[in-house]
mmCIF file with all atom_site columns, C-alpha atoms in Angstrom:
data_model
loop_
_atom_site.group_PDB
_atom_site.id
_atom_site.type_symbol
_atom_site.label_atom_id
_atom_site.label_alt_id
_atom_site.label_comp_id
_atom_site.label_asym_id
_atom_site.label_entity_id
_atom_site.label_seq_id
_atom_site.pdbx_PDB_ins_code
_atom_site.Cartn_x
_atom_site.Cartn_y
_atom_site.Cartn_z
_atom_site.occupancy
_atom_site.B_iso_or_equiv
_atom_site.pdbx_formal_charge
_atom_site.auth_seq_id
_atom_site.auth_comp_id
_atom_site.auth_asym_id
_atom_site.auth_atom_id
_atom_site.pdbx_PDB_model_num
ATOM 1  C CA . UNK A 1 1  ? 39.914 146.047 77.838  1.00 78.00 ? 1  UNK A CA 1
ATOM 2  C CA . UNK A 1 2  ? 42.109 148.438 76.101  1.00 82.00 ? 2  UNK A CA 1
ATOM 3  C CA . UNK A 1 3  ? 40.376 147.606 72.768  1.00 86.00 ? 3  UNK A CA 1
ATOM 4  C CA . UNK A 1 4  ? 36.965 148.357 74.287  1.00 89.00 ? 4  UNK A CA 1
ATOM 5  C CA . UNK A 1 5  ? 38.276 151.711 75.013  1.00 86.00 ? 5  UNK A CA 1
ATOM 6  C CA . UNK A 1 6  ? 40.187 152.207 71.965  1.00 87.00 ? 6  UNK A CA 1
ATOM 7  C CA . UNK A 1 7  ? 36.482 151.334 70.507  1.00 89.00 ? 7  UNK A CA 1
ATOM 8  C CA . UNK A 1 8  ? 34.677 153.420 72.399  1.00 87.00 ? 8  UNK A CA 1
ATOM 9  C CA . UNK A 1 9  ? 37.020 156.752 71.663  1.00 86.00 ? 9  UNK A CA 1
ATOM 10 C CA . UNK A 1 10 ? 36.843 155.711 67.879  1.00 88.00 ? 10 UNK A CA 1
ATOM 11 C CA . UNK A 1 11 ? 40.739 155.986 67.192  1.00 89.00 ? 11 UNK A CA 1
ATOM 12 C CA . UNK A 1 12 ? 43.492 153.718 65.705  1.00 90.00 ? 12 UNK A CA 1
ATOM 13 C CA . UNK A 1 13 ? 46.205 151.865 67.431  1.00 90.00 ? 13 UNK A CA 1
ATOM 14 C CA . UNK A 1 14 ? 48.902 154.745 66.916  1.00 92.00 ? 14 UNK A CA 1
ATOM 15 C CA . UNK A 1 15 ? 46.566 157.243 68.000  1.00 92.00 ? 15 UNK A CA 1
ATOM 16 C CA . UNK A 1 16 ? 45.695 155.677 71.247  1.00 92.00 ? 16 UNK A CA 1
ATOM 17 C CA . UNK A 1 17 ? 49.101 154.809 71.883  1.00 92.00 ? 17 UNK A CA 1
ATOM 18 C CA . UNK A 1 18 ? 49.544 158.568 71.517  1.00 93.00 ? 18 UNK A CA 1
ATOM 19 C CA . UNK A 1 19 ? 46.871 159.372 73.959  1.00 93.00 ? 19 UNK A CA 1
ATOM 20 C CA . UNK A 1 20 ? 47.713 157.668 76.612  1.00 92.00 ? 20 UNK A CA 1
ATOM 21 C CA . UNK A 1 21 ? 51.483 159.341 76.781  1.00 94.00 ? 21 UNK A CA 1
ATOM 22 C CA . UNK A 1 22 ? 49.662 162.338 76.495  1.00 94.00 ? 22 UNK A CA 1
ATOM 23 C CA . UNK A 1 23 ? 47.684 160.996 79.838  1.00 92.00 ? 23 UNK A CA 1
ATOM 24 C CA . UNK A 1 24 ? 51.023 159.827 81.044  1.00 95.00 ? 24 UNK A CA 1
ATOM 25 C CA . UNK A 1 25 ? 52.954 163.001 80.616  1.00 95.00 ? 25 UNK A CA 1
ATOM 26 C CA . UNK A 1 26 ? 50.360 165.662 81.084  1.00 94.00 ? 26 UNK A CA 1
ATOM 27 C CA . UNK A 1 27 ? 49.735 163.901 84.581  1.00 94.00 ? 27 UNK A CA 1
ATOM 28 C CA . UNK A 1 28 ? 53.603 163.981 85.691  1.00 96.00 ? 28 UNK A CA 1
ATOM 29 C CA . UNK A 1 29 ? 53.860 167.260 84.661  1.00 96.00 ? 29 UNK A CA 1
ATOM 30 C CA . UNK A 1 30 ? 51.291 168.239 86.655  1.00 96.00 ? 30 UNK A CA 1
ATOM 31 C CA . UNK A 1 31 ? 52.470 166.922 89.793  1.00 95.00 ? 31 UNK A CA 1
ATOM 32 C CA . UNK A 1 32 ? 55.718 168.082 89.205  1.00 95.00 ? 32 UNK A CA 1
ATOM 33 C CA . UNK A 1 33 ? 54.155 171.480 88.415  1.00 95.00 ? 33 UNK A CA 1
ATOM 34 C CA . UNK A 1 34 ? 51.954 171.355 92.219  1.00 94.00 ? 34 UNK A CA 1
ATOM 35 C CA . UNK A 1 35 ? 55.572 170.583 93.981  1.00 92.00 ? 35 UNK A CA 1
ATOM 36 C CA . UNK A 1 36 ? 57.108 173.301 92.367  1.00 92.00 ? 36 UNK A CA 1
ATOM 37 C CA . UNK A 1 37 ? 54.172 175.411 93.545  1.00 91.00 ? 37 UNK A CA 1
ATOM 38 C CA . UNK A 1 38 ? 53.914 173.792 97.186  1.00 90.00 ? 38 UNK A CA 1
ATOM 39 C CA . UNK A 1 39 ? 57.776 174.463 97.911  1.00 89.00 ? 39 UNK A CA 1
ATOM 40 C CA . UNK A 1 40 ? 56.904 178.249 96.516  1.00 90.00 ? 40 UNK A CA 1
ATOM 41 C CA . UNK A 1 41 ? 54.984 178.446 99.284  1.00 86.00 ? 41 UNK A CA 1
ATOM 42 C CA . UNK A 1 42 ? 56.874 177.031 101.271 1.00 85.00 ? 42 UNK A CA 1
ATOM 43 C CA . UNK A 1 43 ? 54.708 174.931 103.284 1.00 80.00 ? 43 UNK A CA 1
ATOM 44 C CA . UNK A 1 44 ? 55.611 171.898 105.479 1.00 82.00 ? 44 UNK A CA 1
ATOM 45 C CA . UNK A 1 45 ? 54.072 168.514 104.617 1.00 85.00 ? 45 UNK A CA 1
ATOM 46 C CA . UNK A 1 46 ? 51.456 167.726 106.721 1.00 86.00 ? 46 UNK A CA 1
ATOM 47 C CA . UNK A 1 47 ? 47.513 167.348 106.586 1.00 90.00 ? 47 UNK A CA 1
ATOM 48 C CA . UNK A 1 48 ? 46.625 170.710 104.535 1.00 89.00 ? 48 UNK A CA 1
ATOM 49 C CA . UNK A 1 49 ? 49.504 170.446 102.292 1.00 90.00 ? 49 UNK A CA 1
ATOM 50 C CA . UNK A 1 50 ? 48.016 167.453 100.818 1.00 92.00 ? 50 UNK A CA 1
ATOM 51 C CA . UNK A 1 51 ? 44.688 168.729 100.405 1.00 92.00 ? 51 UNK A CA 1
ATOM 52 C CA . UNK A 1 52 ? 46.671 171.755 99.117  1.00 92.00 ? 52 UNK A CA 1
ATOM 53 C CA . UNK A 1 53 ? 48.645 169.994 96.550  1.00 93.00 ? 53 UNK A CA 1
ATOM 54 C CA . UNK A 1 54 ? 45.328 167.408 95.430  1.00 94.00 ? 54 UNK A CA 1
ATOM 55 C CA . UNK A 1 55 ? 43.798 170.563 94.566  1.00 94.00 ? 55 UNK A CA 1
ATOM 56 C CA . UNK A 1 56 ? 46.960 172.423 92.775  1.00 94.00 ? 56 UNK A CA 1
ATOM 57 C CA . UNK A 1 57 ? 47.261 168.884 90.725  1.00 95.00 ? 57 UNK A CA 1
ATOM 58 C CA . UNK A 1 58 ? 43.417 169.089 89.970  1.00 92.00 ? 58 UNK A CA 1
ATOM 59 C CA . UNK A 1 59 ? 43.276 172.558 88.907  1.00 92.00 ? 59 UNK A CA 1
ATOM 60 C CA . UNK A 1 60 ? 46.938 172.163 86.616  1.00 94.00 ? 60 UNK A CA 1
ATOM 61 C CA . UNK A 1 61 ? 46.209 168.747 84.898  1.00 94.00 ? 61 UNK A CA 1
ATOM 62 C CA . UNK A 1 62 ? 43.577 170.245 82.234  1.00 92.00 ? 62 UNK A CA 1
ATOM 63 C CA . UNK A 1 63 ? 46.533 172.508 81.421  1.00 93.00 ? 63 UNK A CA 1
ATOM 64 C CA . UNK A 1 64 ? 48.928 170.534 81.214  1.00 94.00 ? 64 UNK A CA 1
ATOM 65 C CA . UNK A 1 65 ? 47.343 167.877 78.926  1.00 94.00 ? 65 UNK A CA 1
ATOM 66 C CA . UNK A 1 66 ? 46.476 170.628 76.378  1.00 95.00 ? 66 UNK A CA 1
ATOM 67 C CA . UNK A 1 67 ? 49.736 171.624 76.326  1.00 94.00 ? 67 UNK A CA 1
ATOM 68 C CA . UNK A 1 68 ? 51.176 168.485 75.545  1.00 94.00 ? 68 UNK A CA 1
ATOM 69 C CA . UNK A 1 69 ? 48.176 166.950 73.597  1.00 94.00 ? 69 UNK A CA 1
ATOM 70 C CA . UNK A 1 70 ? 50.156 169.800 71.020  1.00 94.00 ? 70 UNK A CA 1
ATOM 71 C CA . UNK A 1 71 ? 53.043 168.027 70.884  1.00 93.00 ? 71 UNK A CA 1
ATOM 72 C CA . UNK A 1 72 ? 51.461 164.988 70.068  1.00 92.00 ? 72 UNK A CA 1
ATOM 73 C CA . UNK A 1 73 ? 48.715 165.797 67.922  1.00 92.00 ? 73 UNK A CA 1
ATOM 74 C CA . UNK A 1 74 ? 45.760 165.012 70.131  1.00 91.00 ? 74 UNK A CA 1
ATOM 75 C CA . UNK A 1 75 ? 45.008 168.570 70.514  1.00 93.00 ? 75 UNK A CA 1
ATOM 76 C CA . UNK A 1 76 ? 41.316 167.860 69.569  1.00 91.00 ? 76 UNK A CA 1
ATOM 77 C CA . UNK A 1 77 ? 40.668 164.907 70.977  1.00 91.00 ? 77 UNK A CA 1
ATOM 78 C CA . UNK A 1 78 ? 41.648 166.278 74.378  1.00 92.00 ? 78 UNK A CA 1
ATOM 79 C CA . UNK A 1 79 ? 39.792 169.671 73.249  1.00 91.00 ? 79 UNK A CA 1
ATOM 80 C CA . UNK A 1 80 ? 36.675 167.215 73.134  1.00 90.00 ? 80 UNK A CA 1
ATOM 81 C CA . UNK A 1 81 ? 37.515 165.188 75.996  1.00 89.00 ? 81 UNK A CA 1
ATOM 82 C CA . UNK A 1 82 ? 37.845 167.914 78.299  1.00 90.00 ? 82 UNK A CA 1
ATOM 83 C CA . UNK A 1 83 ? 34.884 169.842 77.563  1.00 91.00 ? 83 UNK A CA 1
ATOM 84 C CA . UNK A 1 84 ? 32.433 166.680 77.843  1.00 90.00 ? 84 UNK A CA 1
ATOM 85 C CA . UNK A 1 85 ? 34.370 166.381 81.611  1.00 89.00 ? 85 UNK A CA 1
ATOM 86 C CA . UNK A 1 86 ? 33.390 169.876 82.159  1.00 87.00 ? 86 UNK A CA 1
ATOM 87 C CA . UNK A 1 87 ? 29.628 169.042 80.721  1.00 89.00 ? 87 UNK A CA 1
ATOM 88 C CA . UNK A 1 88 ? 29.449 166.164 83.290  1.00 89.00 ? 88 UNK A CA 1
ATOM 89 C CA . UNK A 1 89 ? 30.849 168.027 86.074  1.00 86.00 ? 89 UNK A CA 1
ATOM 90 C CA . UNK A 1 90 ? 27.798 171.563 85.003  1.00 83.00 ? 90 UNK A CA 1
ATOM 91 C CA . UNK A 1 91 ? 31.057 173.742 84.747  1.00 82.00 ? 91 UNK A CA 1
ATOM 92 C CA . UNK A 1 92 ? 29.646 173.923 80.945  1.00 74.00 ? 92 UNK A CA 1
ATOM 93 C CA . UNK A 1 93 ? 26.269 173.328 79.425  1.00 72.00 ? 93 UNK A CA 1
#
């Protein structure tokens, strides 16, 4: 399965090892990044904070995988990868 997808992105071994800590990282941070912002706000867990925090984590991860696609390398690939999400989604044409 992971070849397929290696296959399917067209990169190497190294370089898909690379993206997916970039997937790994960039996701963690943003969490970490919505809980920061959730206890700024200082909000009690409950119903709305989740929905709260789902979308704080949805609106943060594109950020934070460019940022550390950088440190990695992957810049581009995630440049690409991003921008055929946002084709997919009509936020771009």
């Amino acid at each position: 399965m992971l070849k397929k997808l290696q296959d399917k992105w067209g990169v190497g071994v190294f370089q898909f090892i690379l993206i997916l800590c970039t997937f790994a990282i960039g996701g963690s941070l943003s969490g970490y990044g919505a809980k920061k912002v959730m206890s700024f706000l200082g909000m009690e867990k409950s119903v709305i904070w989740w929905v709260i925090y789902i979308v704080v984590v949805t609106i943060l991860w594109p950020l934070c995988v460019i940022s550390v696609s950088v440190f990695f390398g992957q810049f581009s690939f995630f440049k690409n990868y991003l921008r055929k999400i946002a084709r997919r989604m009509g936020i771009l044409r």
